[in-house]
Amino acid sequence: MHTPVRTAFWRITLFSLLSLSFFSSRGMCDLSPEPLRRAPEIKGSTWFNVDQYPHISLKSLRGNVILLIFWDSQDLVSAEVMQKINALRDRYKDRGLEVIGVHDSGWGLNVSEAMVLNKIRELDIRFPVVMDSEGTMRVAYDYLGGESLFLIDRKGYIRGQFIVGLPWKDIELMLQMLLEEGHSRQWELYEKKKVKGV
């Protein structure tokens, strides 16, 4: 019996395979489950909204599902998009979701920390944001611009890439699937092996 989460997963995967040549050339969507790619570590010049975090890195957050959103304050970033991200964080943080924003300013634009901070306040962004002044993260994640989401599983692998605009319902169902993986017997065995150093 197919659950709504699994049905949505296969529907998204089928859509991705059917339109791979079109979307991959434009960086719009890449949901292929194989091969899995380890998410590059988070690097940046300045962090915002990190008072409750002693240190942020993918390694320190291992065991959580990470929603990584790339954005640029010079683009027409919709407040509605950030409100949806805030809502997802509030809804799933107790189940192991962490949200991190990456402000991309590596396109030769002169963007100051004050400008980014003002935009964060204007858009009411409530999650940690790192300023990628040199474009290091953009290159590492093959980010092509616009508001892009990456879903990283509890083991640190990229499991989904979206350009904002794909139905939020599908993004949320994919997120739910990754969160549910953390409660599987297979994950429990993985954790025990990691503790034992196997």
Tab-separated table of C-alpha atoms in Angstrom:
chain	number	residue	atom	x	y	z
A	1	MET	CA	0.000	0.000	0.000
A	2	HIS	CA	1.427	3.348	-1.046
A	3	THR	CA	1.448	6.173	1.452
A	4	PRO	CA	0.977	9.769	0.207
A	5	VAL	CA	4.636	10.439	0.969
A	6	ARG	CA	5.926	7.512	-1.085
A	7	THR	CA	3.471	8.204	-3.905
A	8	ALA	CA	4.664	11.794	-4.106
A	9	PHE	CA	8.298	10.650	-4.014
A	10	TRP	CA	7.861	8.354	-7.008
A	11	ARG	CA	5.805	10.961	-8.842
A	12	ILE	CA	8.564	13.540	-8.343
A	13	THR	CA	11.249	11.037	-9.352
A	14	LEU	CA	9.358	10.033	-12.506
A	15	PHE	CA	8.871	13.678	-13.431
A	16	SER	CA	12.586	14.268	-12.916
A	17	LEU	CA	13.591	11.350	-15.138
A	18	LEU	CA	11.206	12.298	-17.933
A	19	SER	CA	12.416	15.898	-18.030
A	20	LEU	CA	16.064	15.401	-17.032
A	21	SER	CA	17.611	16.779	-20.204
A	22	PHE	CA	15.458	19.901	-20.099
A	23	PHE	CA	15.783	20.731	-16.430
A	24	SER	CA	19.400	19.752	-15.837
A	25	SER	CA	20.574	22.135	-18.544
A	26	ARG	CA	18.789	24.939	-16.710
A	27	GLY	CA	19.501	23.861	-13.140
A	28	MET	CA	15.800	23.757	-12.331
A	29	CYS	CA	15.316	20.400	-10.679
A	30	ASP	CA	17.418	17.355	-9.856
A	31	LEU	CA	15.771	14.713	-7.724
A	32	SER	CA	17.584	11.590	-8.906
A	33	PRO	CA	18.101	9.375	-5.841
A	34	GLU	CA	21.315	7.799	-7.197
A	35	PRO	CA	24.174	8.265	-6.975
A	36	LEU	CA	24.071	10.034	-3.640
A	37	ARG	CA	26.395	12.995	-3.270
A	38	ARG	CA	27.867	14.109	0.037
A	39	ALA	CA	26.775	17.675	0.780
A	40	PRO	CA	29.724	20.110	0.721
A	41	GLU	CA	30.487	21.750	4.058
A	42	ILE	CA	29.003	25.171	4.772
A	43	LYS	CA	31.474	28.015	4.370
A	44	GLY	CA	31.018	31.763	4.463
A	45	SER	CA	32.319	35.073	5.710
A	46	THR	CA	29.581	36.088	8.161
A	47	TRP	CA	26.739	34.382	10.020
A	48	PHE	CA	23.395	35.899	11.049
A	49	ASN	CA	20.653	34.594	13.389
A	50	VAL	CA	22.985	32.199	15.200
A	51	ASP	CA	22.624	33.244	18.851
A	52	GLN	CA	21.267	29.819	19.833
A	53	TYR	CA	23.970	27.921	17.929
A	54	PRO	CA	27.497	27.616	19.390
A	55	HIS	CA	28.896	26.491	16.042
A	56	ILE	CA	27.194	25.628	12.774
A	57	SER	CA	28.499	23.070	10.315
A	58	LEU	CA	26.979	20.129	8.497
A	59	LYS	CA	29.138	17.868	10.634
A	60	SER	CA	27.780	19.363	13.864
A	61	LEU	CA	24.215	19.003	12.546
A	62	ARG	CA	24.660	15.399	11.360
A	63	GLY	CA	21.645	13.358	12.381
A	64	ASN	CA	19.249	16.143	11.349
A	65	VAL	CA	17.580	16.750	8.011
A	66	ILE	CA	18.883	20.011	6.545
A	67	LEU	CA	16.929	22.347	4.297
A	68	LEU	CA	19.488	24.612	2.633
A	69	ILE	CA	18.096	27.630	0.788
A	70	PHE	CA	20.214	29.812	-1.494
A	71	TRP	CA	19.029	33.361	-2.058
A	72	ASP	CA	20.271	36.789	-3.105
A	73	SER	CA	19.056	40.041	-1.577
A	74	GLN	CA	19.403	41.717	-4.982
A	75	ASP	CA	16.814	39.397	-6.518
A	76	LEU	CA	13.099	39.889	-6.039
A	77	VAL	CA	13.039	37.548	-3.075
A	78	SER	CA	9.447	36.987	-2.079
A	79	ALA	CA	8.546	37.423	1.566
A	80	GLU	CA	5.993	34.667	0.981
A	81	VAL	CA	8.794	32.213	0.143
A	82	MET	CA	10.613	32.963	3.382
A	83	GLN	CA	7.360	32.726	5.330
A	84	LYS	CA	6.846	29.232	3.920
A	85	ILE	CA	10.395	28.272	4.913
A	86	ASN	CA	9.800	29.676	8.416
A	87	ALA	CA	6.589	27.649	8.623
A	88	LEU	CA	8.331	24.423	7.579
A	89	ARG	CA	11.016	25.012	10.196
A	90	ASP	CA	8.443	25.629	12.940
A	91	ARG	CA	6.409	22.589	11.899
A	92	TYR	CA	9.257	20.069	11.734
A	93	LYS	CA	12.048	21.340	13.986
A	94	ASP	CA	11.007	18.952	16.765
A	95	ARG	CA	11.354	16.055	14.307
A	96	GLY	CA	14.920	16.954	13.394
A	97	LEU	CA	14.699	19.642	10.701
A	98	GLU	CA	17.310	22.386	10.546
A	99	VAL	CA	17.083	25.260	8.055
A	100	ILE	CA	20.108	27.215	6.874
A	101	GLY	CA	20.088	30.120	4.447
A	102	VAL	CA	23.010	30.865	2.137
A	103	HIS	CA	23.106	34.443	0.909
A	104	ASP	CA	24.921	34.329	-2.408
A	105	SER	CA	26.805	37.510	-3.240
A	106	GLY	CA	29.500	36.003	-5.415
A	107	TRP	CA	28.378	37.477	-8.739
A	108	GLY	CA	30.589	40.540	-8.455
A	109	LEU	CA	27.960	42.627	-6.682
A	110	ASN	CA	29.027	44.861	-3.822
A	111	VAL	CA	26.724	43.674	-1.044
A	112	SER	CA	27.551	44.686	2.515
A	113	GLU	CA	26.765	42.824	5.714
A	114	ALA	CA	24.426	45.655	6.702
A	115	MET	CA	22.454	45.228	3.470
A	116	VAL	CA	22.066	41.504	4.068
A	117	LEU	CA	21.041	42.041	7.691
A	118	ASN	CA	18.436	44.611	6.654
A	119	LYS	CA	17.016	42.175	4.099
A	120	ILE	CA	16.902	39.396	6.684
A	121	ARG	CA	14.874	41.662	8.961
A	122	GLU	CA	12.665	42.860	6.111
A	123	LEU	CA	11.846	39.292	5.064
A	124	ASP	CA	11.488	38.119	8.691
A	125	ILE	CA	13.992	35.292	8.178
A	126	ARG	CA	14.142	33.360	11.465
A	127	PHE	CA	16.762	30.740	10.657
A	128	PRO	CA	20.580	30.969	10.462
A	129	VAL	CA	21.997	32.630	7.347
A	130	VAL	CA	25.589	32.562	6.129
A	131	MET	CA	26.946	35.196	3.748
A	132	ASP	CA	28.801	33.574	0.843
A	133	SER	CA	30.755	36.605	-0.345
A	134	GLU	CA	33.249	34.694	-2.493
A	135	GLY	CA	30.773	32.357	-4.160
A	136	THR	CA	32.397	29.287	-2.582
A	137	MET	CA	29.076	27.648	-1.750
A	138	ARG	CA	27.620	28.531	-5.157
A	139	VAL	CA	30.409	26.631	-6.890
A	140	ALA	CA	30.337	23.704	-4.453
A	141	TYR	CA	26.592	23.187	-4.888
A	142	ASP	CA	26.398	24.065	-8.614
A	143	TYR	CA	23.921	26.797	-7.741
A	144	LEU	CA	22.833	28.764	-10.816
A	145	GLY	CA	20.874	31.594	-9.229
A	146	GLY	CA	17.398	32.336	-7.956
A	147	GLU	CA	15.968	30.824	-4.794
A	148	SER	CA	17.090	27.187	-4.716
A	149	LEU	CA	16.444	24.540	-2.072
A	150	PHE	CA	18.627	21.569	-1.238
A	151	LEU	CA	17.428	18.760	1.030
A	152	ILE	CA	20.202	16.961	2.904
A	153	ASP	CA	19.459	13.723	4.749
A	154	ARG	CA	20.518	12.730	8.258
A	155	LYS	CA	23.697	11.115	6.952
A	156	GLY	CA	24.802	14.255	5.122
A	157	TYR	CA	23.833	13.362	1.542
A	158	ILE	CA	21.988	15.612	-0.911
A	159	ARG	CA	18.627	13.992	-1.646
A	160	GLY	CA	16.768	16.738	-3.459
A	161	GLN	CA	17.349	19.994	-5.304
A	162	PHE	CA	14.542	22.387	-6.180
A	163	ILE	CA	14.091	25.757	-7.780
A	164	VAL	CA	11.462	27.556	-5.719
A	165	GLY	CA	8.291	27.325	-7.753
A	166	LEU	CA	7.790	23.564	-7.626
A	167	PRO	CA	4.567	22.933	-5.668
A	168	TRP	CA	5.307	23.352	-1.964
A	169	LYS	CA	3.207	20.279	-1.250
A	170	ASP	CA	5.688	18.128	-3.177
A	171	ILE	CA	8.668	19.707	-1.406
A	172	GLU	CA	7.045	19.115	1.969
A	173	LEU	CA	6.210	15.491	1.177
A	174	MET	CA	9.818	14.869	0.153
A	175	LEU	CA	10.898	16.490	3.417
A	176	GLN	CA	8.531	14.250	5.379
A	177	MET	CA	9.996	11.184	3.691
A	178	LEU	CA	13.521	12.167	4.767
A	179	LEU	CA	12.355	12.851	8.323
A	180	GLU	CA	10.638	9.458	8.463
A	181	GLU	CA	13.873	7.743	7.445
A	182	GLY	CA	15.291	8.781	10.791
A	183	HIS	CA	12.821	6.489	12.543
A	184	SER	CA	13.601	3.388	10.513
A	185	ARG	CA	15.322	0.285	11.861
A	186	GLN	CA	18.054	0.740	9.263
A	187	TRP	CA	18.905	4.178	10.675
A	188	GLU	CA	19.000	2.813	14.239
A	189	LEU	CA	21.542	0.190	13.167
A	190	TYR	CA	23.592	2.869	11.400
A	191	GLU	CA	23.679	4.954	14.576
A	192	LYS	CA	24.765	1.975	16.702
A	193	LYS	CA	27.593	1.177	14.295
A	194	LYS	CA	28.723	4.800	14.330
A	195	VAL	CA	28.845	4.847	18.143
A	196	LYS	CA	30.862	1.631	18.185
A	197	GLY	CA	33.190	2.970	15.519
A	198	VAL	CA	32.368	0.202	13.056
